[in-house]
Structure formats: structure tokens, C-alpha cells
Amino acid sequence: MLEQNALHQKILDYIDNKIYNQVPVKSYHKKVHQNGNSCELCHGSSEPVTPADTANCANCHGSPEAVAELTKELEPNPHNSPHWETELPCDSCHMEHSESKSVCKQCHQFGFKTP
Amino acid sequence: MSNDNCQKVDVSRRKLLAGGAAAATAMMLGSEASASQINNAISWDKTFDVLVIGSGFAALSAAIEARRKGLDVMIVEKMRVPGGNSTINGGLFAVAGSELQKEEGVEDSVELMVQDMMAAGRGINHPELTRAIAAGSPDAFKFVVECGAKFKPKLSWLGGHSVARTYLTHNASGSGIVRPLVKTARREGVVIRTECKMLNFITNDDKRIIGIQVKDGYRFPDEETGIVKHFKARRGVVLASGGFSRDTKFLSAQDPRLGGVIDSTNQPGATGEALRAAFRIGAVPVQLSLIQLGPWASPDEQGFGVASMFNIQSGFRYGIMVERATGKRFVNELADRKTRADAMIKNVKESGEPDYPIILVDSVGAKACPTLDRCLEYKVVHAFDRLEDLASHYQIPAEGLIESVTAYNEYVKNNDDLELGKPVSTATPIIKPPFYAVRGWPKVHHCMGGVEINPSAQVLHSETFEPIAGLYAAGEVTGGPHGASRLGSCAITDGLVMGRIAGNSVARNDAI
């Protein structure tokens, strides 16, 4: 299912970027982001020149500790690692406008599929 | 254009003279003039008593010690989270004369630890630094335990050590020490400023360090991010920015064999810019070309991975390492890292490609590995019911392998490795299936070289060989403590001991 979603996401990104001339956003963020027209939700500005503030992720998803609680059944827990606990910023792994990639992959082969 | 080329060649030649490199670089960059200009017109964005560059063992120790003297302390960390390499390392911490050694009946001393470190370092360690680290190890252990670190109840015996003296954190990771230190630092009032990259040291007309220039709001590795700011340090700056294992240009300048073809165990931020900033203001460079390869790494995973812990805890101590081509052992598996790594990288095919040696152990020896489940899950380590199956899988000649195992078992039985001199007094024979094996290949792990310091952690200037006022350094960014090859599990000791010394030294410095 996640593999299918990955392919689906790539197609959507391509359509957004090439056909509608919009910055690609993740499929699960399209509605809340008004199909990529609501930059200020994450960037705090309608014409952003700096990366998003991850405090804005917490506005919808809850604190890093709350997110870690949701994934506590996973072993290991990607949101509460021994190395950084819950301190790693969300966009260390979760990229909105490009492919997401787990930081853990630099050293480990956990097989995480980062949405 | 041709003039530029000549000039570049001249600079390259002068880099062969270690002392000249700093002077040449200073002239090229005009840092003296720019520092003077900064000094005259300085507008400070922030002022602290002590600024600490980096956030690993050495930085956290320095910051906490300085803070406990009542000073205002800020840690400056360029990455997005604190911890550096310290929080991802193996959590192995050598302590001479520890309580656990007394419990386990191990006879040890500071002197013996110094001997082991000097032997590994091929005798070119700065002995006063090596001794300071070994002597400070019991207090450093108490320090981290008081901060909340927990350790396994059994000592490890690492390659190059005469006795078992190495603690392992409860979670087999340096984070078992780093996270308690981060929490302690914050609770006690140390500011930890991440995404803040140190650019240059700022000196006054007396050549005293009075602060640093940084890029605040920096987002590694995007060099376009961040805003330049100037932070003042009333007492001094502690340089604790770690090694340069991820700086491929600087690395290959020191050792051309390492120019990108050998992987590193380090975190991506270990790029040594702060070290080079120290050279620009005249810090003495020490032993920069001595770069250690970790012999316990595997080519079948990235970075340090999980197989490294398997090899450290089980494979090298309770098992053997053999050439794939012959099945023969070729090095004492408990020799120090340099001996093992140098022997391993000689395993090459006719084409020059690596012919990865194999490390194997039986089920008794494998019990010592805390990460065995993950090693198997990630298919870095494999299990076999018979040695013949293991040989077949890795294409090792079965008769050669079985002959090596039989001979080794005889050495264990007689407590005498006639072949390679491995200490086998606590080893077990390789008898009981299943047998576990992994392909091994060294990775760039630790840079022994760095800035010169004295036992008070003051950085020395290459013009006078006296301390640079206001500048201290500790941990992997310094040169001298480990000589030609760092002994396993001594980096944590170095970082914690010299970090604490640096923190106390900067607290004793006069305020400006």
C-alpha cells in the first residue's frame, strides 16, 4: 500500500509542478493546504523565502512528544530515538516539497517508509 | 591565469610544512586584517561568559563544569540537534581503576592505561595529555553517573587493552551518556543554541579571543542559510567541535587513500570548519594525517551500523577473522585498531577491489552481542548450522576455514595463541552451532590530529607556543592525546575528562 502511495505521490507531484505550475505538496496535505495555495500555514508567509517553522507542524499534529506517543508501538520508535529522543525537527525526515527520507537511514536499515 | 596557477602551486608546497600551513592560510585569507576590522567596529549580538563550540561529550562536560562555577554558558551547535558523533557512538567508556574492575577482580591502574594508550599510539602521544585523560577517568565516570547515565553491569575487554576496563552504556550507544548530559546542562541553565554555525574566532589587539562570528539560523548543509552574528565571550571560548572524518577534501589532503573511496562512521556534520578556523588564528596543528579506520565496520551497511557492535563485543573477542580467499586468520583479533585495519585493507583481489574478510563466532560467543537480533534482521550478520554452510555462503575454502577453527580451538584450550598472540584467557572455543558471520571492512572513524593543547586544555599558538589567551579545546578536535592510533573506548574518556578540565580552566580565566 505504501509503495502504491509513493508512486501516486510522484504522479501528483509531477502534475502539480508541470501542469498547474504549483510547488508540489504531499497528497495528505492537499486539502488543508488548498492544493498548495496556503503557504502561510507552514511558512508563516504567503510568499516564503525561508524554510517552514516546525512549530507549525505541531499546530495540527501535536507536540513531538505527542507524536512519539502515537508511534510508541514501533520498534524502534522513529519519533523517540535513543540518540536525540524527541528533539529531532520534523523536517529532518519529512520533506513537504521533495521526497521524504529518514535520518536513521544514514546508519541503520530499519526499513522505515517515511511518508 | 598562469600567475594564479603558480600562486596556487606555491601555496600547495607550503602546506607540506605543517607550521607554514596556518601562516600561509592566514595570509591568503587576510584573516588578521579582517579580525582587526571586526574588532574595532564590533557590535555584539549576544554576550556570555563562556561560549562552547560543539555539543558532544567534550562540549557538554565543559559547559556543565563552567556553569557550575556560576558562569553564563552557551553551547553553539551547527546541526539541528545536539550530540554530534558522541550521541551515535558505541557507548564504550574506558575507566582505569573502576569499582566494577574491583568487583570483577581486575587489576588495573592509571599507569597501565597510559601504557596501553601509548602502545596503541606508537609512542607519539603527548604523554602529559594521555596521562591527564587516564588519571581523570574515574572522576569522569562519577560525573556522568551523577548526571543520570547508566551502564551495563559487566566490563568489556577491547582490542589493545591489557585488561577489561571498558564500561558499556545501558543502551550500547553514546546517547546513554549524551542525553543525560544534555538534560543536566539545560536543567542547570546552559543555553544550547542549535542551527548556529561557528565561522571565525574574534580576537582583540592583544590577540586574546573575545568571541566568535557565527551564522545563526543556519540549516546544514545549505551554506546560503543563516545570518552572520557576533557573540562575545567574557572569559573564553571552548572549542569542542569534534573531528573531520566527513571533510573529504581535508581528509584526502592528509591521507590520499581516504579520498571518498572509504566510507565513514561519522555523522554528516563532522567537517572540521572550526578546526580550520583555529588554524587561521595560529593554533598549532598536531598529527593531522593520523586518521583512524574502525576495523569492526561492515561494507553491508552504512556508517557504524549494528555489525560494528557485533564485532566489538562478540566477533573479535570470542571469534576469529579469516581471509575469504584462504580461510586463514591473518591478524590478532584483539590487536589495536590500526593493526587490525591495516591488515584488513590488504585483503584485495587482483583487480584491486576489496576481498572482504569474514568475522565468525559460535552461539556461545554471540551471546555477548547486544545487537545480534538486529544484525540478523538487517541481514548484515548471517546464521549457519554448520561451518561448511558458512564457508559455502561466503565462498571460503571449507578445508581452510575448518583448519583455522580447529587450530584456534586448540589455542583457546591451551590458553596460548601460538599463531598470532591473541589473548585467549577469557575466550571460548568455536564449537556450538549456530555459527554467526559478517563481512568486515574498515571505515574512517576518528581523526587523532587537531590543535595542540596543554594539560589545562589551553590552545597553543604556533608563533610562541604559549597559550592563545581565552581559547580552550577538548575532545576529538585536539591533537596529541592518542598519537598514531586511538585506543578503543578512550574517546569518551578523552572528551569527558578534557572537557571538564577545559570548563574549569575557562572559569579560572580573567574576564574582559
XYZ file of C-alpha atoms in Angstrom:
627
model
C 0.000 0.000 0.000
C 2.816 2.410 0.899
C 4.625 1.579 -2.334
C 1.476 2.371 -4.310
C 1.130 5.603 -2.366
C 4.722 6.514 -3.200
C 4.052 6.116 -6.917
C 0.773 8.001 -6.608
C 2.595 10.822 -4.820
C 5.185 11.093 -7.586
C 2.456 11.364 -10.221
C 0.642 14.050 -8.238
C 3.881 15.988 -7.726
C 4.554 15.891 -11.442
C 1.036 17.078 -12.296
C 1.205 19.902 -9.730
C 4.581 21.116 -10.874
C 4.400 20.740 -14.645
C 0.713 21.254 -15.398
C -0.566 23.563 -12.676
C 2.798 25.294 -12.089
C 2.486 24.874 -8.329
C 5.001 23.765 -5.726
C 4.292 20.067 -5.066
C 2.802 19.193 -1.689
C 2.068 15.825 -0.142
C -1.243 14.245 -1.095
C -2.385 14.086 2.516
C -1.771 17.843 2.898
C -3.557 18.955 -0.263
C -6.910 19.756 1.273
C -5.621 21.720 4.259
C -3.088 23.486 2.034
C -5.794 24.423 -0.502
C -3.892 22.474 -3.163
C -0.659 24.294 -2.462
C -2.020 27.831 -2.205
C -1.809 28.289 1.527
C 1.931 28.743 2.201
C 1.438 30.673 5.422
C 0.150 27.599 7.265
C 3.702 26.261 7.466
C 5.944 29.136 6.415
C 4.104 31.931 8.204
C 4.152 33.955 4.989
C 2.211 33.782 1.740
C 5.442 34.365 -0.186
C 8.015 32.425 1.858
C 11.758 32.884 1.486
C 12.781 30.700 4.435
C 12.061 27.102 5.453
C 8.884 26.331 7.362
C 8.924 26.600 11.132
C 8.365 23.119 12.551
C 6.383 24.653 15.400
C 3.638 24.960 12.779
C 3.648 21.172 12.330
C 2.745 20.942 16.000
C -0.284 23.205 15.462
C -2.026 20.325 13.683
C -0.089 17.201 14.656
C 0.603 17.952 18.297
C 3.923 18.236 20.114
C 6.883 15.990 19.258
C 6.157 14.109 22.494
C 2.536 13.536 21.460
C 3.611 12.241 18.042
C 6.145 9.921 19.694
C 3.343 8.563 21.852
C 1.343 7.694 18.717
C 4.214 5.605 17.324
C 5.404 4.028 20.566
C 4.435 0.539 19.376
C 7.030 0.704 16.586
C 10.410 -0.813 17.409
C 12.423 1.334 17.141
C 10.230 4.398 17.566
C 11.235 6.855 14.799
C 9.942 9.787 16.836
C 11.752 8.961 20.070
C 15.249 7.696 19.300
C 17.980 6.930 21.844
C 20.229 9.452 20.088
C 18.001 12.547 20.089
C 14.835 11.416 21.881
C 12.039 13.700 20.667
C 14.346 16.580 19.740
C 14.905 15.936 16.021
C 12.899 18.537 14.000
C 10.029 17.123 11.906
C 11.541 18.227 8.614
C 14.771 16.386 9.277
C 12.888 13.451 7.737
C 9.526 14.739 6.496
C 10.072 16.889 3.391
C 6.993 18.598 2.045
C 8.226 19.650 -1.412
C 10.593 16.772 -2.134
C 10.971 13.102 -1.292
C 10.999 12.365 2.433
C 13.990 10.464 3.774
C 14.635 9.055 7.220
C 17.704 10.411 9.033
C 18.076 6.957 10.615
C 18.970 5.644 7.171
C 22.402 7.270 7.454
C 23.447 4.446 9.780
C 20.619 1.927 10.171
C 18.476 -0.247 7.898
C 15.187 -0.068 9.768
C 13.132 -0.144 6.596
C 11.109 2.906 7.628
C 8.786 4.203 4.937
C 8.697 7.919 5.607
C 5.511 9.466 4.179
C 45.634 32.823 -15.094
C 49.133 31.346 -15.171
C 50.108 33.610 -12.265
C 47.156 32.293 -10.279
C 48.252 28.748 -11.033
C 51.807 29.462 -9.873
C 50.487 31.039 -6.713
C 48.301 28.019 -6.013
C 51.219 25.667 -6.545
C 53.338 27.708 -4.148
C 50.637 27.557 -1.505
C 50.303 23.820 -2.015
C 54.029 23.350 -1.485
C 53.979 25.429 1.665
C 51.187 23.259 3.034
C 53.752 20.487 3.283
C 55.232 22.438 6.190
C 52.695 21.919 8.962
C 53.503 25.172 10.749
C 53.508 27.063 7.497
C 50.022 25.948 6.574
C 48.419 28.120 9.216
C 50.535 31.151 8.340
C 50.002 30.686 4.608
C 46.275 30.305 5.097
C 46.169 33.390 7.317
C 47.961 35.470 4.693
C 45.809 34.152 1.881
C 42.565 34.903 3.645
C 43.696 38.153 5.195
C 42.119 36.992 8.418
C 44.413 39.154 10.504
C 43.167 42.322 8.809
C 39.553 41.218 8.850
C 39.777 40.246 12.520
C 41.174 43.682 13.288
C 38.407 45.354 11.329
C 35.791 43.298 13.158
C 37.421 44.134 16.475
C 37.279 47.904 16.015
C 33.669 48.098 14.930
C 32.222 45.197 16.892
C 28.540 45.206 17.728
C 27.760 42.140 19.823
C 24.524 40.283 19.245
C 24.917 38.212 22.419
C 27.265 38.147 25.380
C 28.109 35.189 27.607
C 30.926 34.391 29.985
C 31.746 31.186 28.101
C 30.926 30.042 24.580
C 31.333 26.346 23.779
C 31.553 25.253 20.132
C 30.016 21.807 19.589
C 27.661 19.676 21.675
C 29.213 16.223 22.193
C 30.924 14.722 25.252
C 33.652 17.362 25.479
C 31.367 20.342 24.880
C 28.675 19.219 27.313
C 31.238 18.420 30.012
C 32.940 21.795 29.580
C 29.633 23.666 29.610
C 28.331 21.945 32.733
C 31.599 22.460 34.658
C 31.784 26.145 33.695
C 28.124 26.634 34.565
C 28.694 25.046 37.964
C 31.229 27.807 38.639
C 28.384 30.295 38.286
C 29.149 31.469 34.747
C 26.743 32.196 31.888
C 27.397 29.499 29.293
C 26.093 28.956 25.776
C 26.716 25.958 23.541
C 26.783 26.735 19.807
C 25.886 23.739 17.612
C 25.654 23.978 13.817
C 23.468 20.876 13.395
C 19.766 20.830 14.165
C 20.131 18.609 17.219
C 22.850 18.367 19.868
C 25.138 15.380 20.294
C 27.469 15.222 17.294
C 29.247 11.887 16.907
C 29.074 11.362 20.661
C 25.363 10.554 20.647
C 25.719 7.943 17.897
C 28.922 6.241 19.051
C 29.149 2.804 20.629
C 28.922 3.922 24.255
C 32.185 2.247 25.281
C 33.957 4.184 28.043
C 37.383 3.159 29.377
C 37.990 3.815 33.081
C 41.213 2.910 34.914
C 40.748 1.535 38.416
C 36.951 1.473 38.437
C 34.599 -0.018 41.034
C 33.399 -2.630 38.549
C 37.007 -3.715 37.995
C 37.367 -4.280 41.726
C 34.159 -6.323 41.685
C 35.359 -8.376 38.709
C 38.808 -8.842 40.266
C 40.591 -6.928 37.504
C 43.954 -5.418 38.446
C 44.345 -2.066 36.695
C 45.960 1.349 37.143
C 46.324 4.745 35.527
C 49.875 3.767 34.597
C 48.742 0.615 32.801
C 46.087 2.544 30.873
C 48.698 5.134 29.861
C 50.972 2.295 28.705
C 48.184 0.800 26.596
C 47.309 4.178 25.071
C 50.974 4.932 24.304
C 51.464 1.488 22.749
C 48.421 1.961 20.506
C 49.611 5.482 19.677
C 53.003 4.094 18.584
C 54.640 6.176 21.305
C 53.999 9.553 19.678
C 51.182 10.610 22.008
C 51.765 13.780 24.014
C 52.301 11.836 27.257
C 51.166 14.601 29.619
C 47.775 14.632 27.864
C 47.477 10.852 27.782
C 48.225 10.734 31.493
C 45.715 13.506 32.280
C 42.987 11.555 30.483
C 43.721 8.223 32.176
C 44.056 9.882 35.590
C 40.771 11.758 35.182
C 38.758 8.735 34.053
C 37.346 7.611 37.451
C 36.113 11.133 38.259
C 34.623 11.493 34.783
C 32.737 8.236 35.337
C 31.306 9.547 38.629
C 30.403 12.792 36.864
C 28.269 11.126 34.190
C 26.633 8.715 36.650
C 25.624 11.703 38.788
C 24.111 13.236 35.633
C 21.981 10.119 35.154
C 23.999 7.836 32.851
C 23.536 4.084 33.326
C 25.895 1.264 32.397
C 25.734 -2.487 31.913
C 26.956 -4.498 34.913
C 29.822 -6.173 33.009
C 33.069 -4.727 31.651
C 34.181 -5.147 28.048
C 37.721 -6.009 27.015
C 38.595 -4.127 23.834
C 41.451 -4.637 21.400
C 44.757 -3.131 22.551
C 43.798 -3.031 26.237
C 45.796 -5.188 28.672
C 42.748 -5.787 30.856
C 38.977 -5.415 30.795
C 38.355 -1.772 31.748
C 35.620 -0.559 29.431
C 32.090 0.286 30.545
C 29.217 -0.079 28.082
C 26.193 2.213 28.396
C 22.843 0.609 29.132
C 21.691 1.119 25.526
C 25.038 0.333 23.810
C 25.212 3.889 22.490
C 26.962 7.124 23.401
C 23.480 8.608 23.714
C 23.316 6.790 27.050
C 25.717 9.499 28.269
C 24.879 12.397 25.941
C 21.157 12.580 26.670
C 21.656 12.720 30.471
C 24.325 15.412 29.932
C 22.029 17.438 27.633
C 19.246 17.297 30.217
C 21.616 18.185 33.048
C 23.065 21.107 31.097
C 19.654 22.553 30.305
C 18.316 21.983 33.808
C 21.321 23.796 35.260
C 20.965 26.767 32.935
C 23.287 26.137 29.995
C 21.845 27.532 26.751
C 22.094 25.104 23.816
C 21.762 27.027 20.555
C 21.365 24.719 17.566
C 21.420 25.677 13.870
C 24.205 28.098 14.707
C 27.420 27.584 12.774
C 30.703 28.999 14.060
C 32.590 30.848 11.285
C 35.585 32.644 12.815
C 37.235 33.463 16.101
C 37.318 37.136 17.055
C 40.449 38.486 18.745
C 41.304 41.827 20.303
C 44.502 43.817 19.713
C 46.257 41.719 22.360
C 45.425 38.595 20.302
C 43.100 37.394 23.024
C 39.976 35.536 21.932
C 36.991 37.707 22.826
C 34.238 35.998 20.863
C 33.133 34.228 17.717
C 31.470 35.107 14.443
C 28.597 32.748 13.628
C 25.848 32.117 11.126
C 22.658 31.971 13.179
C 19.610 30.184 11.795
C 21.906 28.019 9.670
C 20.392 24.920 8.092
C 23.071 22.266 7.435
C 24.213 21.617 4.695
C 22.772 24.696 2.918
C 25.582 27.274 3.069
C 23.235 30.032 1.853
C 21.185 29.923 5.062
C 21.689 31.866 8.272
C 22.514 35.418 9.316
C 26.013 36.488 10.363
C 26.183 37.483 14.037
C 28.845 38.181 16.633
C 28.816 36.561 20.068
C 31.023 37.853 22.864
C 32.729 35.589 25.399
C 33.881 37.444 28.520
C 36.013 34.591 29.895
C 36.754 32.448 26.877
C 35.751 30.096 24.115
C 35.947 26.304 24.351
C 36.491 24.576 21.008
C 34.873 21.130 21.173
C 33.745 20.688 17.583
C 34.948 17.125 17.002
C 36.884 15.622 14.104
C 36.887 15.982 10.320
C 36.026 12.471 9.121
C 33.339 13.856 6.801
C 35.530 16.558 5.251
C 36.656 14.609 2.186
C 38.890 17.379 0.818
C 40.747 17.910 4.084
C 40.822 14.156 4.697
C 42.341 13.308 1.333
C 44.869 16.146 1.721
C 46.128 14.366 4.861
C 45.842 10.821 3.512
C 45.104 10.421 -0.219
C 43.919 6.830 0.333
C 40.854 8.203 2.081
C 39.545 10.462 -0.671
C 35.979 9.223 -0.817
C 36.550 5.538 -1.510
C 36.326 4.528 2.131
C 33.080 5.228 3.975
C 32.921 6.961 7.342
C 31.156 6.046 10.567
C 30.654 9.713 11.428
C 27.629 11.993 11.414
C 27.465 14.260 8.329
C 28.424 17.409 10.245
C 31.926 16.184 11.180
C 33.558 18.533 8.675
C 36.197 20.356 10.688
C 35.498 24.004 9.810
C 36.019 25.191 13.382
C 39.351 23.354 13.471
C 40.455 25.216 10.358
C 39.268 28.491 11.922
C 41.579 27.738 14.860
C 44.480 27.213 12.452
C 43.703 30.573 10.811
C 44.350 32.357 14.109
C 47.567 30.442 14.706
C 46.743 27.280 16.663
C 49.492 24.663 16.367
C 48.428 21.759 14.099
C 49.252 18.330 15.548
C 49.360 14.938 13.800
C 46.615 15.749 11.274
C 47.415 12.896 8.888
C 46.851 10.272 11.564
C 43.323 9.209 10.724
C 41.903 6.077 12.259
C 39.905 3.433 10.465
C 37.431 1.436 12.520
C 38.262 -2.246 11.876
C 34.894 -3.524 13.114
C 32.686 -1.986 10.420
C 30.836 -3.872 7.692
C 30.520 -2.970 3.999
C 26.961 -4.337 4.088
C 25.530 -1.368 5.974
C 26.074 2.387 6.150
C 28.109 4.130 8.814
C 28.715 2.472 12.166
C 25.609 0.304 11.848
C 24.873 -2.710 14.050
C 27.571 -5.119 12.883
C 30.243 -2.940 14.485
C 28.861 -3.772 17.909
C 28.662 -7.467 16.975
C 32.336 -7.444 16.014
C 33.449 -5.448 19.039
C 31.525 -7.487 21.608
C 31.494 -10.967 20.082
C 33.332 -11.481 16.823
C 36.784 -10.190 17.685
C 36.796 -11.335 21.298
C 35.151 -14.758 21.065
C 35.556 -15.475 17.351
C 38.095 -15.210 14.560
C 38.585 -13.197 11.376
C 39.679 -15.024 8.230
C 40.694 -14.186 4.665
C 37.865 -15.037 2.307
C 40.309 -16.390 -0.261
C 42.076 -18.896 2.018
C 40.078 -19.264 5.238
C 43.206 -18.382 7.230
C 43.458 -15.974 10.136
C 45.788 -13.060 9.441
C 45.829 -10.737 12.479
C 45.359 -10.868 16.253
C 41.646 -10.054 16.510
C 42.247 -8.129 19.757
C 45.152 -6.044 18.464
C 44.582 -2.291 18.395
C 42.556 -0.678 15.631
C 45.427 0.419 13.446
C 46.994 -3.039 13.370
C 43.686 -4.677 12.511
C 42.569 -2.083 9.961
C 45.939 -2.068 8.179
C 45.824 -5.872 7.954
C 42.217 -5.896 6.742
C 42.641 -3.420 3.886
C 45.342 -5.658 2.416
C 42.579 -8.138 1.545
C 42.202 -7.142 -2.100
C 41.525 -9.059 -5.294
C 43.763 -8.951 -8.390
C 41.582 -6.108 -9.661
C 42.230 -4.035 -6.539
C 38.653 -4.474 -5.349
C 38.213 -5.350 -1.663
C 38.011 -9.066 -0.884
C 36.163 -8.647 2.391
C 37.445 -10.757 5.289
C 34.898 -12.681 7.358
C 34.459 -12.491 11.132
C 32.764 -15.524 12.681
C 31.751 -16.697 16.134
C 29.644 -19.506 17.601
C 26.423 -19.241 19.607
C 28.275 -19.076 22.944
C 30.360 -16.087 21.857
C 27.378 -14.457 20.137
C 25.595 -14.111 23.488
C 27.911 -11.184 24.267
C 26.429 -9.102 21.433
C 23.526 -6.833 22.491
C 22.524 -6.088 18.884
C 22.528 -9.652 17.476
C 18.781 -9.655 16.759
C 19.080 -6.522 14.670
C 22.218 -7.766 12.922
C 20.257 -10.812 11.746
C 17.102 -8.846 10.947
C 19.033 -6.427 8.729
C 20.902 -9.350 7.133
C 24.330 -7.937 7.918
C 25.143 -10.967 10.084
C 24.054 -14.439 8.953
C 23.465 -17.625 10.935
C 24.607 -21.095 9.841
C 24.131 -24.555 11.342
C 27.464 -25.850 10.030
C 30.833 -24.305 9.278
C 30.632 -25.863 5.810
C 27.458 -23.863 5.107
C 29.170 -20.680 6.303
C 32.145 -21.389 4.039
C 29.853 -22.041 1.102
C 27.880 -18.827 1.627
C 30.973 -16.600 1.678
C 32.890 -18.721 -0.873
C 35.647 -19.512 1.634
C 37.558 -22.772 1.064
C 35.887 -25.064 3.613
C 39.030 -27.027 4.481
C 40.993 -23.814 5.142
C 38.248 -22.451 7.370
C 37.792 -25.652 9.375
C 41.544 -25.961 9.806
C 41.675 -22.387 11.190
C 38.806 -23.011 13.599
C 40.335 -26.292 14.798
C 43.723 -24.674 15.395
C 42.119 -21.714 17.171
C 40.116 -24.012 19.460
C 43.375 -25.713 20.414
C 44.924 -22.324 21.305
C 41.916 -21.480 23.462
C 42.154 -24.840 25.232
C 45.871 -24.297 25.922
C 45.432 -20.559 26.649
C 48.124 -19.757 24.104
C 47.577 -18.421 20.579
C 50.795 -19.705 19.018
C 49.867 -18.256 15.648
C 49.017 -14.596 16.278
C 49.318 -13.995 20.009
C 45.690 -13.110 20.664
C 44.902 -13.044 24.417
C 42.573 -16.039 24.737
C 42.323 -16.388 28.531
C 38.630 -15.429 28.514
C 37.833 -16.731 25.023
C 35.607 -19.712 24.289
C 36.155 -22.315 21.556
C 34.143 -22.054 18.329
C 32.150 -25.263 18.648
C 28.463 -24.795 19.262
C 26.072 -24.048 16.350
C 24.581 -21.872 15.085
C 27.623 -20.020 13.789
C 27.295 -16.294 13.047
C 29.386 -14.439 10.471
C 29.744 -10.979 8.949
C 31.834 -9.366 6.204
C 34.220 -6.779 7.616
C 35.825 -3.677 6.138
C 37.320 -0.626 7.898
C 35.665 2.791 7.838
C 37.052 6.238 8.644
C 36.301 6.667 12.309
C 38.466 9.091 14.262
C 40.890 11.910 13.486
C 43.711 11.719 16.025
C 45.127 15.069 14.943
C 43.901 18.535 15.811
C 45.013 21.645 17.680
C 47.767 21.472 20.262
C 46.671 21.901 23.879
C 48.403 21.760 27.245
C 47.091 19.699 30.196
C 44.908 22.696 31.167
C 43.187 22.436 27.764
C 44.615 25.761 26.588
C 45.267 26.007 22.839
C 48.876 26.841 21.920
C 49.928 29.415 19.319
C 52.319 28.399 16.545
C 54.392 31.588 16.851
C 55.148 31.483 20.573
C 53.983 28.008 21.662
C 52.335 29.807 24.563
C 48.576 29.581 25.170
C 46.273 31.670 22.998
C 44.533 33.707 25.695
C 40.855 32.885 26.013
C 40.919 29.787 23.800
C 40.500 26.251 25.135
C 39.877 22.952 23.345
C 38.866 19.422 24.226
C 37.893 16.141 22.604
C 38.483 14.960 19.045
C 39.298 18.482 17.778
C 42.599 18.296 19.711
C 45.773 16.505 18.679
C 48.246 14.642 20.843
C 46.321 12.528 23.358
C 46.104 9.445 21.122
C 49.202 9.613 18.941
C 49.131 7.434 15.822
C 46.109 5.344 16.753
C 43.385 5.926 19.303
C 42.791 3.026 21.639
C 39.177 1.831 21.530
C 36.813 3.305 24.150
C 39.218 6.130 25.029
C 37.426 8.840 23.026
C 34.607 9.087 25.554
C 37.199 9.249 28.315
C 39.116 11.972 26.458
C 36.010 14.034 25.718
C 34.658 13.881 29.252
C 37.961 14.376 31.087
C 39.432 17.121 28.909
C 36.006 18.748 28.559
C 35.750 19.047 32.329
C 39.305 20.372 32.506
C 38.519 22.935 29.787
C 35.378 24.051 31.617
C 37.291 24.554 34.848
C 40.184 26.304 33.073
C 37.958 28.809 31.302
C 36.236 29.543 34.600
C 39.621 30.481 36.068
C 40.388 32.897 33.234
C 40.102 36.638 33.858
C 37.007 38.319 32.472
C 37.469 41.039 29.855
